[in-house]
XYZ file of C-alpha atoms in Angstrom:
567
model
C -3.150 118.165 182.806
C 0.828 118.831 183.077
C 0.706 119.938 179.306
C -2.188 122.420 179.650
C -1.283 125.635 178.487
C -2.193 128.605 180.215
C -2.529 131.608 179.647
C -0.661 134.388 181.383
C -2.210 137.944 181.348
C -0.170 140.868 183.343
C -1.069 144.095 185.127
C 0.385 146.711 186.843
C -1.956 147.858 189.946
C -1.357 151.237 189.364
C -2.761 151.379 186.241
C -5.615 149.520 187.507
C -8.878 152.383 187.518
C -9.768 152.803 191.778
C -13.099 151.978 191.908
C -13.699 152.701 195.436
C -11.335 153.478 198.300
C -13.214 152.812 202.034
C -10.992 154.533 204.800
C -10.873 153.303 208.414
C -9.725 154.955 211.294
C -6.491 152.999 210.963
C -6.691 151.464 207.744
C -7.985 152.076 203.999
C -9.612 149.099 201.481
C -8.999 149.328 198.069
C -11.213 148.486 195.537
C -9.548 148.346 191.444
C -10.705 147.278 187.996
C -9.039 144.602 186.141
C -10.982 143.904 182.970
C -8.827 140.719 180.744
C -9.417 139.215 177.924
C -9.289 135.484 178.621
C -8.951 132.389 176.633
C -10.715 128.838 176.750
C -8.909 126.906 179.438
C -6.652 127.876 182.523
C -5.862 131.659 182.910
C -3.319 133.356 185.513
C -3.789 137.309 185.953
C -0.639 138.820 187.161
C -0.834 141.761 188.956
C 2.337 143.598 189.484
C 3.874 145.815 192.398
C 1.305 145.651 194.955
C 2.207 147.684 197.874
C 4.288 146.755 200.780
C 1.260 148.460 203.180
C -0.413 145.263 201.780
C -2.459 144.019 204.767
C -1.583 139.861 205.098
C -4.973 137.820 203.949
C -6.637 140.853 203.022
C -7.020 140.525 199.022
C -9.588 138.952 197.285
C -11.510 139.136 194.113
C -14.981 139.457 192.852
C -15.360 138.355 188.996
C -17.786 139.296 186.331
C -18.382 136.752 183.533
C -18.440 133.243 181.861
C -15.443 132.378 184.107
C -14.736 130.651 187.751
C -11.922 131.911 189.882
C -10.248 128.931 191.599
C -7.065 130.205 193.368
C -5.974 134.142 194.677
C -2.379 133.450 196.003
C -0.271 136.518 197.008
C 3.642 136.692 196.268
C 6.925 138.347 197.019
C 10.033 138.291 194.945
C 13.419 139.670 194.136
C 13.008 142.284 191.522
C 15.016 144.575 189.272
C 13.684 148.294 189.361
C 12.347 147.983 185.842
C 9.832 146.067 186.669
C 8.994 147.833 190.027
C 9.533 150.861 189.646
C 6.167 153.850 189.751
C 5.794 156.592 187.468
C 7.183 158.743 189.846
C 10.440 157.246 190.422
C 10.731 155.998 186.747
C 10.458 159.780 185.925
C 13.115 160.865 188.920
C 15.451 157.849 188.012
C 14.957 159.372 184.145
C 15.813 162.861 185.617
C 18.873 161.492 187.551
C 20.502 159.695 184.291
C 20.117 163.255 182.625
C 21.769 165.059 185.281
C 24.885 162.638 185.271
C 25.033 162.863 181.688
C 25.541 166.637 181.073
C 27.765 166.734 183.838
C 30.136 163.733 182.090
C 30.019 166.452 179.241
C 30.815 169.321 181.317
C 33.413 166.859 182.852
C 35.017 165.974 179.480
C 35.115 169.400 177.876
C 36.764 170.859 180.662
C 39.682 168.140 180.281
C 40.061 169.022 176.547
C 40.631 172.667 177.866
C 42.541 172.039 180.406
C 45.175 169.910 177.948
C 45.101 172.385 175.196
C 46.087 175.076 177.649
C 48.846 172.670 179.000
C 50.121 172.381 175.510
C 49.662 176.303 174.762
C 52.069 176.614 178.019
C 54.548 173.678 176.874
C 54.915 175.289 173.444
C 55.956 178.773 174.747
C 57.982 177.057 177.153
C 59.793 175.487 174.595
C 59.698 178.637 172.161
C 61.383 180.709 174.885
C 63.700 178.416 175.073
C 65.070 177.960 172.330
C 65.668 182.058 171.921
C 67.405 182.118 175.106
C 69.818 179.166 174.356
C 69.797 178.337 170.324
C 71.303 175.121 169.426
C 74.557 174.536 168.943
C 75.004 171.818 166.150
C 77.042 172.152 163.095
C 75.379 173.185 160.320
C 72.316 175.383 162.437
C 71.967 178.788 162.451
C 69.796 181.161 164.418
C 69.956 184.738 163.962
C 67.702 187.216 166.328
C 66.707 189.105 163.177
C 64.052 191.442 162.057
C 62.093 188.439 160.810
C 62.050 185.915 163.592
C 61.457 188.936 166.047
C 58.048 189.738 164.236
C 57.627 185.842 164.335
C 57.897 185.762 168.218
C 55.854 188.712 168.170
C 53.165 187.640 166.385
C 53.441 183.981 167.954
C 53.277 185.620 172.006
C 50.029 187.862 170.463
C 48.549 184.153 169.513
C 49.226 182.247 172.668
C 48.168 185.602 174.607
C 44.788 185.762 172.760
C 44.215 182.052 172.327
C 45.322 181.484 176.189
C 43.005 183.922 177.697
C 40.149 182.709 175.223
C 40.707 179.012 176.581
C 41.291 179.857 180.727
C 37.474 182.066 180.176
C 36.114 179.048 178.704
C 37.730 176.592 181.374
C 36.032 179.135 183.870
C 32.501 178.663 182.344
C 32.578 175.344 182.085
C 33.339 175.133 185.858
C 31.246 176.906 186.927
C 28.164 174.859 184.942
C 29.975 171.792 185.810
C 29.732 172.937 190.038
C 26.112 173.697 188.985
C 25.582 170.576 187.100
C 26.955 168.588 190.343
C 24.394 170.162 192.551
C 21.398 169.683 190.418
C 23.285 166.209 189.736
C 23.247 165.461 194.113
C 19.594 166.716 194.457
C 18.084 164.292 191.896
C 20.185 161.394 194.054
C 18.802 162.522 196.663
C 15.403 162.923 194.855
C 15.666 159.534 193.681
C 16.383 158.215 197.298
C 13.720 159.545 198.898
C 10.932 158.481 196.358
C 12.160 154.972 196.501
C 12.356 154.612 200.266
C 8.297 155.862 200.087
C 7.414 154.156 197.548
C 8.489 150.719 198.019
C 10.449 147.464 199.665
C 13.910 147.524 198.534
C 14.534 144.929 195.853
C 11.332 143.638 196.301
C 8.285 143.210 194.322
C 4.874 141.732 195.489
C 2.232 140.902 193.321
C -1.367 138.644 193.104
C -1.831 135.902 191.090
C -5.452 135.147 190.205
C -5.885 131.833 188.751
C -9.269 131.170 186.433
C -11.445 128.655 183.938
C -12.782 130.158 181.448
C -15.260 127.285 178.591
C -14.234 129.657 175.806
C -12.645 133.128 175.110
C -14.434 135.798 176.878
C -14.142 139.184 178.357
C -13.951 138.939 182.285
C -14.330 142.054 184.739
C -12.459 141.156 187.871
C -12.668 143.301 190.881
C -9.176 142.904 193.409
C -10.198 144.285 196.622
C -7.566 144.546 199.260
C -6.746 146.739 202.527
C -3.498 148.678 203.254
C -2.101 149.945 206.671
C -0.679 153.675 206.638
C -4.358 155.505 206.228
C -6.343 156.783 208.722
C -9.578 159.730 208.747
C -10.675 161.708 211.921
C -13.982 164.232 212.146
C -13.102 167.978 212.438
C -15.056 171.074 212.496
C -15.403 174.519 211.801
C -18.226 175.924 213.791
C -19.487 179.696 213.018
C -22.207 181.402 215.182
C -23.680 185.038 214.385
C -25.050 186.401 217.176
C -26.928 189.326 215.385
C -30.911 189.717 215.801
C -31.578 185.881 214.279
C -28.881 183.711 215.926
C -27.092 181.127 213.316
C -25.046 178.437 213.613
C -23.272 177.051 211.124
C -21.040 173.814 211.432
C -19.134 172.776 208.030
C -18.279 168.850 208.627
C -15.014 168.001 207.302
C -12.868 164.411 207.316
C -9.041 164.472 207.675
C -7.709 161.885 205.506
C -4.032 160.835 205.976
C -2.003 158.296 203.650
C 1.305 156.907 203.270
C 0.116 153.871 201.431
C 2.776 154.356 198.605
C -0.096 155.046 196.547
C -1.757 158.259 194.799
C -5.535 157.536 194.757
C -6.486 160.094 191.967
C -10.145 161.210 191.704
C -11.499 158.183 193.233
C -15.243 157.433 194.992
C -13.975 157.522 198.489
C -16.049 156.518 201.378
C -15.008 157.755 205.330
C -16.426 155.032 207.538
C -16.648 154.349 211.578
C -15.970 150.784 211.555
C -13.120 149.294 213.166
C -12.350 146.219 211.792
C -9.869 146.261 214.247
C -11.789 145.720 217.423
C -12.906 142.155 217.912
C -16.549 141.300 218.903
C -16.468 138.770 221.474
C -18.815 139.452 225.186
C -16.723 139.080 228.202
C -17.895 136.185 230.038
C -18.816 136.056 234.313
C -17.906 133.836 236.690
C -19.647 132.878 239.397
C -19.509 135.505 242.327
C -19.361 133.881 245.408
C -20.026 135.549 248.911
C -18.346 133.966 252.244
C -17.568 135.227 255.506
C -13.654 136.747 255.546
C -11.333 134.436 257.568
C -7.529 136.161 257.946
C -5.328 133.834 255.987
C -3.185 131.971 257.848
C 0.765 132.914 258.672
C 3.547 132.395 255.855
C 5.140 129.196 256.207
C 9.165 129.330 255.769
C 9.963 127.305 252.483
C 13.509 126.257 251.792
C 14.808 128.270 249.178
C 14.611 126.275 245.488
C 15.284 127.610 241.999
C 12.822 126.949 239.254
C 12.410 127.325 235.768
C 9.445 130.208 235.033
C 7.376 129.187 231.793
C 5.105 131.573 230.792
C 1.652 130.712 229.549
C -0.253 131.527 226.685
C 0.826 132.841 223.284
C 0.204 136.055 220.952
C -2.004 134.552 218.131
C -3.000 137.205 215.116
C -6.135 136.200 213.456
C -6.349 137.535 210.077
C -9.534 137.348 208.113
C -10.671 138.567 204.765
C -12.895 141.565 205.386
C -16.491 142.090 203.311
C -17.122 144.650 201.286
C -18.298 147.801 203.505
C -20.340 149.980 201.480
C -23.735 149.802 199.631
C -25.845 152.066 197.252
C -26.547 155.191 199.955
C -30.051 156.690 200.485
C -30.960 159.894 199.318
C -30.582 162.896 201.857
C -31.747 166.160 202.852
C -29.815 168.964 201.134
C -27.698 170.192 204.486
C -25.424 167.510 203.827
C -23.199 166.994 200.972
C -22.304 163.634 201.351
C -24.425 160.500 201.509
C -24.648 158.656 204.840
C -25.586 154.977 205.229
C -26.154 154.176 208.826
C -24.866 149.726 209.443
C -25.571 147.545 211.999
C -22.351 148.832 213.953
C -21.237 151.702 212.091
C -21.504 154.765 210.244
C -20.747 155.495 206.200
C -20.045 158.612 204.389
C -19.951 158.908 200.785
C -18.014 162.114 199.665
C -19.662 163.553 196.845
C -17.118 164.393 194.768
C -13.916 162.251 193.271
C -11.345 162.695 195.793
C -7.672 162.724 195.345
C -5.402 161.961 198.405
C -1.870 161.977 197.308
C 0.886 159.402 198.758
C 2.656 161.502 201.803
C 2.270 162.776 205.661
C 0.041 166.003 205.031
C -3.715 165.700 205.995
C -5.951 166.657 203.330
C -9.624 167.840 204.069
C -12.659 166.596 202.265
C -16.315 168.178 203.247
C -18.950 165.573 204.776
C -21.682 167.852 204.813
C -22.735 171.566 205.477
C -25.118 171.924 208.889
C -27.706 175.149 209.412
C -29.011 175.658 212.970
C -30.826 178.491 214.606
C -28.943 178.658 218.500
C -30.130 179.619 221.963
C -27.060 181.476 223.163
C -26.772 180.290 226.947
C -24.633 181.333 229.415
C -23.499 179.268 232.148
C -21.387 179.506 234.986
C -20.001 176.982 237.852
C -19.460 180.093 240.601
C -17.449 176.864 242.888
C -14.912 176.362 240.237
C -14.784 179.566 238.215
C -16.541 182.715 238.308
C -16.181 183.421 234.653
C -19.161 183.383 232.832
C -19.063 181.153 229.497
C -21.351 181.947 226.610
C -22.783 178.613 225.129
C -24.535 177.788 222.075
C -27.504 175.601 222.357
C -29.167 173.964 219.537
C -30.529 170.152 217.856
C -28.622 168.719 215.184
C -31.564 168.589 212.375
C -29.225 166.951 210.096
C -29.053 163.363 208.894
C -25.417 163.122 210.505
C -23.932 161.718 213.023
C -21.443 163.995 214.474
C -18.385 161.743 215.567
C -16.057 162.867 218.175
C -13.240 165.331 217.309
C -11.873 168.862 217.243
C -13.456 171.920 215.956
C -12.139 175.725 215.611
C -14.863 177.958 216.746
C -15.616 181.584 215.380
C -17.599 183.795 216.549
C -18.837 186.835 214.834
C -16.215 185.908 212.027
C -13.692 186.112 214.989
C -11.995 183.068 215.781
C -12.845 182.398 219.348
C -11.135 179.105 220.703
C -10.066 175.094 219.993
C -12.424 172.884 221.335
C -13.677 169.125 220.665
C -17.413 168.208 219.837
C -18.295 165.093 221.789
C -20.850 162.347 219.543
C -24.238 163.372 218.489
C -26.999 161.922 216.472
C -29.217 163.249 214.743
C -32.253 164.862 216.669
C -29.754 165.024 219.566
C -29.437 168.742 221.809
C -25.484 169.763 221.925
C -23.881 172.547 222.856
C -20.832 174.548 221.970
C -18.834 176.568 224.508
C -18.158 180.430 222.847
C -15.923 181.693 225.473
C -16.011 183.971 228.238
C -18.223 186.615 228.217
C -16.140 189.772 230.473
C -19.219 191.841 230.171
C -21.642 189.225 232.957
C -20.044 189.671 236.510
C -20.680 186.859 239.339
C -19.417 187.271 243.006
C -19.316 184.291 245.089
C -19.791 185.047 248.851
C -18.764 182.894 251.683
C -20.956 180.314 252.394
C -23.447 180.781 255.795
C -23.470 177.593 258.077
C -25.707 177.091 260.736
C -25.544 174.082 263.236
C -28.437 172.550 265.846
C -28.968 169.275 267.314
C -32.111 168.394 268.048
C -34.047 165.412 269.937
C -34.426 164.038 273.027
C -33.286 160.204 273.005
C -32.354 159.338 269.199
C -30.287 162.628 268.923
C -29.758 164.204 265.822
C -27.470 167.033 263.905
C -28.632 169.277 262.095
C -26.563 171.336 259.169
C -28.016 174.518 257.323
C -25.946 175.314 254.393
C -27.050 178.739 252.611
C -24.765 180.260 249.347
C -25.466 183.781 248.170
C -24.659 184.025 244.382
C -24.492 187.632 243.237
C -24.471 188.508 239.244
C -24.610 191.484 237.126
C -25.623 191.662 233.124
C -23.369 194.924 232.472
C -25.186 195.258 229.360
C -27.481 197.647 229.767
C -29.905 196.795 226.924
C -29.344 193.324 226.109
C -31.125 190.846 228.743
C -29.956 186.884 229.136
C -30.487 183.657 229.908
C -28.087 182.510 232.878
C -27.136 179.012 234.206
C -25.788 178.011 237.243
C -24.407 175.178 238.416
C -24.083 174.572 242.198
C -23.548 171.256 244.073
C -26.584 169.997 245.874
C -24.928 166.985 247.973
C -26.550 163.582 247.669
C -26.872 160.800 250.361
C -25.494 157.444 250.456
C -26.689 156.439 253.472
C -30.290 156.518 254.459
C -29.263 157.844 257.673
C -28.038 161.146 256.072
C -31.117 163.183 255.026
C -30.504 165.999 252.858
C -33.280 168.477 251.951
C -32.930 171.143 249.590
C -34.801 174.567 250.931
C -33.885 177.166 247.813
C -34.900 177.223 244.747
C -37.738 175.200 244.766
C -36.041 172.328 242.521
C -37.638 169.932 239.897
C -36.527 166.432 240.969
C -34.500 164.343 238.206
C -36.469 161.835 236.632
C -34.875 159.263 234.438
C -37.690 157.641 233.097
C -38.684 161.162 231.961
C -34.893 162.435 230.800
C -34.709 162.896 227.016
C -31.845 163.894 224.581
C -34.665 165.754 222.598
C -35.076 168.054 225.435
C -35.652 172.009 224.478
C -32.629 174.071 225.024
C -32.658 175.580 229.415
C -35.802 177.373 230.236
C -36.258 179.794 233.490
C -36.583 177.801 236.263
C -34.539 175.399 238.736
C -33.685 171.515 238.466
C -31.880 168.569 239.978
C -29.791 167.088 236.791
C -28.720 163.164 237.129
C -25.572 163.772 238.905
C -28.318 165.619 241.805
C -26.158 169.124 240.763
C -28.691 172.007 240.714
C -29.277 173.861 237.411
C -30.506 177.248 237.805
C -31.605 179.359 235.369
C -32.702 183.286 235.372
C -33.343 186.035 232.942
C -31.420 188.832 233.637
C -32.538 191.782 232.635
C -30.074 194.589 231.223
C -27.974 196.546 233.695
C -29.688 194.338 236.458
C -28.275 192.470 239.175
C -29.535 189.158 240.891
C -29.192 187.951 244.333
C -29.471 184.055 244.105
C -29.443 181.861 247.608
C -29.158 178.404 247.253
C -29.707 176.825 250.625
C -30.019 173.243 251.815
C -29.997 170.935 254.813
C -27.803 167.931 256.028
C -29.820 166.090 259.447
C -27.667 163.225 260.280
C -26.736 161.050 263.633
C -25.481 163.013 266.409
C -21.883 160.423 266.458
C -21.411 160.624 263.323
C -19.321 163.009 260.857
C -20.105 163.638 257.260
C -17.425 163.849 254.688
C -18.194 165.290 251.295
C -16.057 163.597 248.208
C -16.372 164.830 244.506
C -17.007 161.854 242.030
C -16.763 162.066 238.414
């Protein structure tokens, strides 16, 4: 078995095709494409400079063909930055080798100026010389003549011409050679940056996928794997016309984040709610014992004694290989754009289009789907808190999405209006979305009316009348609305406190009759499941309404009331 030979085939991931990328709220799996060629007998795939986001335990492969995979085995190793490096810092490191090599030019042509000026200036020296003090051996003559005076003269015109010509090339080439240096520092730096992003330091990991293969065949292997460093969060932009047909528009986006050290380019990608994260196990119950309370007894004085302090239990991470999250998606109604495949515990949305989400910090924005609803524009007030008056937008989502918590940027009329988060909704679900405050609706708040009496003759009661005059104007003179408010209506917790409300004739809660299908606030008055009165009223243009709310607190004579706000 020793002498087997096996055969050794070797990929880099990132020329592996992305056949899939699934991203998590704090986490992305990649699916790629390996297809080999393999041989009869043993076969190892190599794949090459797998990213350091690498998630421990979370590769494996899938195979297609005559074939059986026996052993996936991840490693780490020392490597040179041939063989890690990516296109991208191949190309800057390429870049970088250019820049120092012009500037060793620039370097080296400067020098030969600089010495042939040197000698220009050594050789005048010398000439100079030599006319000032001629030599003095026996046998030389020098004579200042006609003849050697057009010589100088025509040697200074040289070393004039040829001097100036040299010190304006010396100045060129410094000044390319400063700009060389520059352009020289920034791909360094270039280099520097790319390689701290893109990888581990003198590191390279790969996967090595050993397989048996009866005879030569051609083997499609899917390596599936997750990586840290991605994340996607819901966000909105919500549009409502309020002209004679009401619309609301809400276009669903997903911001997807990566610093993966990978570019997925025009890839399937897939935004789902499942947090693989999160584990799934019930909290258990003990056994909840009742017993009379006894004061615990006094502190008894201890001699003082050092111990050691051990410290219990230990921080265990279970790793597990995660399945594959996504299956062929129904077909949907046309206001979405992608496909949505509603799991067991989560919620899957396949973009429609290839995606590409570059390796970096920036968000980038892909569209989920496209949602048309006709509105009911509500307004609403809570006269106790605020006496602003906020215009609301009513409607169902009719959609075939789930609308996950997040924010949304509101405009109204085309006019951006105001930040503000959409909570979750399913579909078929009422929500609403605050519009702002509408200036033009006016509600005064007048000091509450209390009236006191006890009454009865042995079993003596108190007796509290509580009465709230609400005033508000539509300053619009031709426009009527719908109008909301929100009072508190106390509620008892004691069955000796008896509280009756007198005005508006109220429709009790009923949970068994509550629905999240509800129609959007009609006229009328109701106790919602917090027992906080909802009131609404048409007001008519130009009109103002007088509202008294008014209710009734009968309680023991001894005993005071306190009112606490619970959320």
């Amino acid at each position: 078995m020793s002498s087997e030979t096996i055969s050794k085939h070797e990929f880099e991931v990132r020329d592996l095709e992305i056949q899939k990328v699934v991203v998590f709220s704090d986490r992305a799996e990649i699916k790629r494409l390996a297809r080999v060629q393999l041989n009869a007998g043993t076969n190892e795939v190599h794949v090459k400079n797998l990213t350091s986001s690498l998630l421990p335990d979370s590769l494996r492969v899938d195979g297609r063909g005559n074939a059986q995979i026996h052993e996936v085995q991840e490693k780490s190793q020392p490597a040179v930055h041939e063989e890690k490096d990516s296109p991208k810092v191949a190309g800057l490191r390429k870049i970088l080798k250019e820049r120092e090599h012009e500037m060793k030019e620039l370097e080296e042509r400067k020098e030969v100026l600089d010495k042939r000026i040197q000698a220009l200036d050594k050789m005048i020296s010398e000439v100079g010389s030599g006319v000032v003090n001629p030599p003095k051996e026996a046998g030389s003559s020098f004579a200042l003549d006609e003849n050697t005076l057009g010589s100088l003269e025509k040697f200074f015109e040289y070393y004039e011409n040829t001097s100036a010509d040299l010190r304006k090339k010396t100045r060129n080439v410094q000044e390319e050679l400063e700009k060389a240096v520059e352009k020289t520092n920034k791909a360094r730096n270039d280099l520097a940056q790319a390689i701290n992003e893109s990888y581990s330091h003198g590191w390279s990991r790969s996967a090595i996928i050993t397989l048996e293969s009866p005879a030569e065949t051609e083997a499609e292997l899917d390596i599936i794997y997750q990586v840290y460093n991605a994340s996607w969060r819901p966000s909105y932009d919500i549009r409502v016309d309020t002209g004679a047909t009401p619309n609301l528009k809400i276009s669903y986006y997903g911001k997807i984040s990566q610093s993966t050290e990978e570019n997925w380019e025009d890839v399937p990608l897939v935004l789902t709610t499942a947090q693989p994260c999160l584990g799934g196990h019930v909290p258990e119950l003990g056994t909840l014992e009742a017993s009379f309370w006894r004061p615990p007894p006094p502190p008894v004085a201890q001699p003082e004694v050092f111990r050691a302090c051990s410290f219990g239990g230990s921080n265990i991470m279970r790793k597990a290989k995660m399945a594959p999250m996504m299956a062929a998606a129904p077909a949907m109604d046309t206001v979405a754009i992608a496909e949505v495949r509603e799991n067991t515990l989560s919620t899957e949305f396949q973009i429609a289009r290839l995606a590409s989400i570059p390796q970096g910090g920036s968000d980038h924005k892909v569209t989920i789907g496209i949602v048309d609803v006709i509105p009911q524009l509500v307004h609403e007030t809570v006269p106790s808190k605020n006496t602003s008056v906020f215009l609301t937008a009513s409607a169902v989502n009719n959609s075939v999405l789930a609308f996950l918590n997040g924010e949304a940027s509101v405009y109204l009329n085309n006019a951006f209006v105001a930040k503000t988060n959409i909570k979750n909704v399913s579909p078929g679900e009422r929500f609403s979305v605050s519009l702002g405050v509408d200036t033009a609706i006016k509600v005064e708040y007048k000091p509450a009316k209390k009236y006191h009496e006890q009454t009865g003759f042995i079993n003596k009661s108190s007796t509290n009348v509580n009465e709230q005059l609400i005033s508000v104007k539509n300053s619009r003179s031709e426009h009527p609305i719908l109008i909301t408010i929100k009072h508190h209506v106390p509620r008892s917790t004691d069955e000796k406190i008896k509280i009756s409300l007198i005005n508006p004739n109220a429709t009790p809660y009923d949970a068994t009759a509550a629905d999240h299908h509800e129609e959007s606030p009609k006229e009328g008055a109701r106790l919602n499941s917090n027992n906080n009165l909802e009131w609404t009223v048409r007001l008519p243009g130009g009109k103002i309404e007088n509202l008294v709310i008014k209710w009734v607190v009968e309680h023991p004579k001894e005993e005071k009331i306190e009112y606490n706000e619970t959320f």
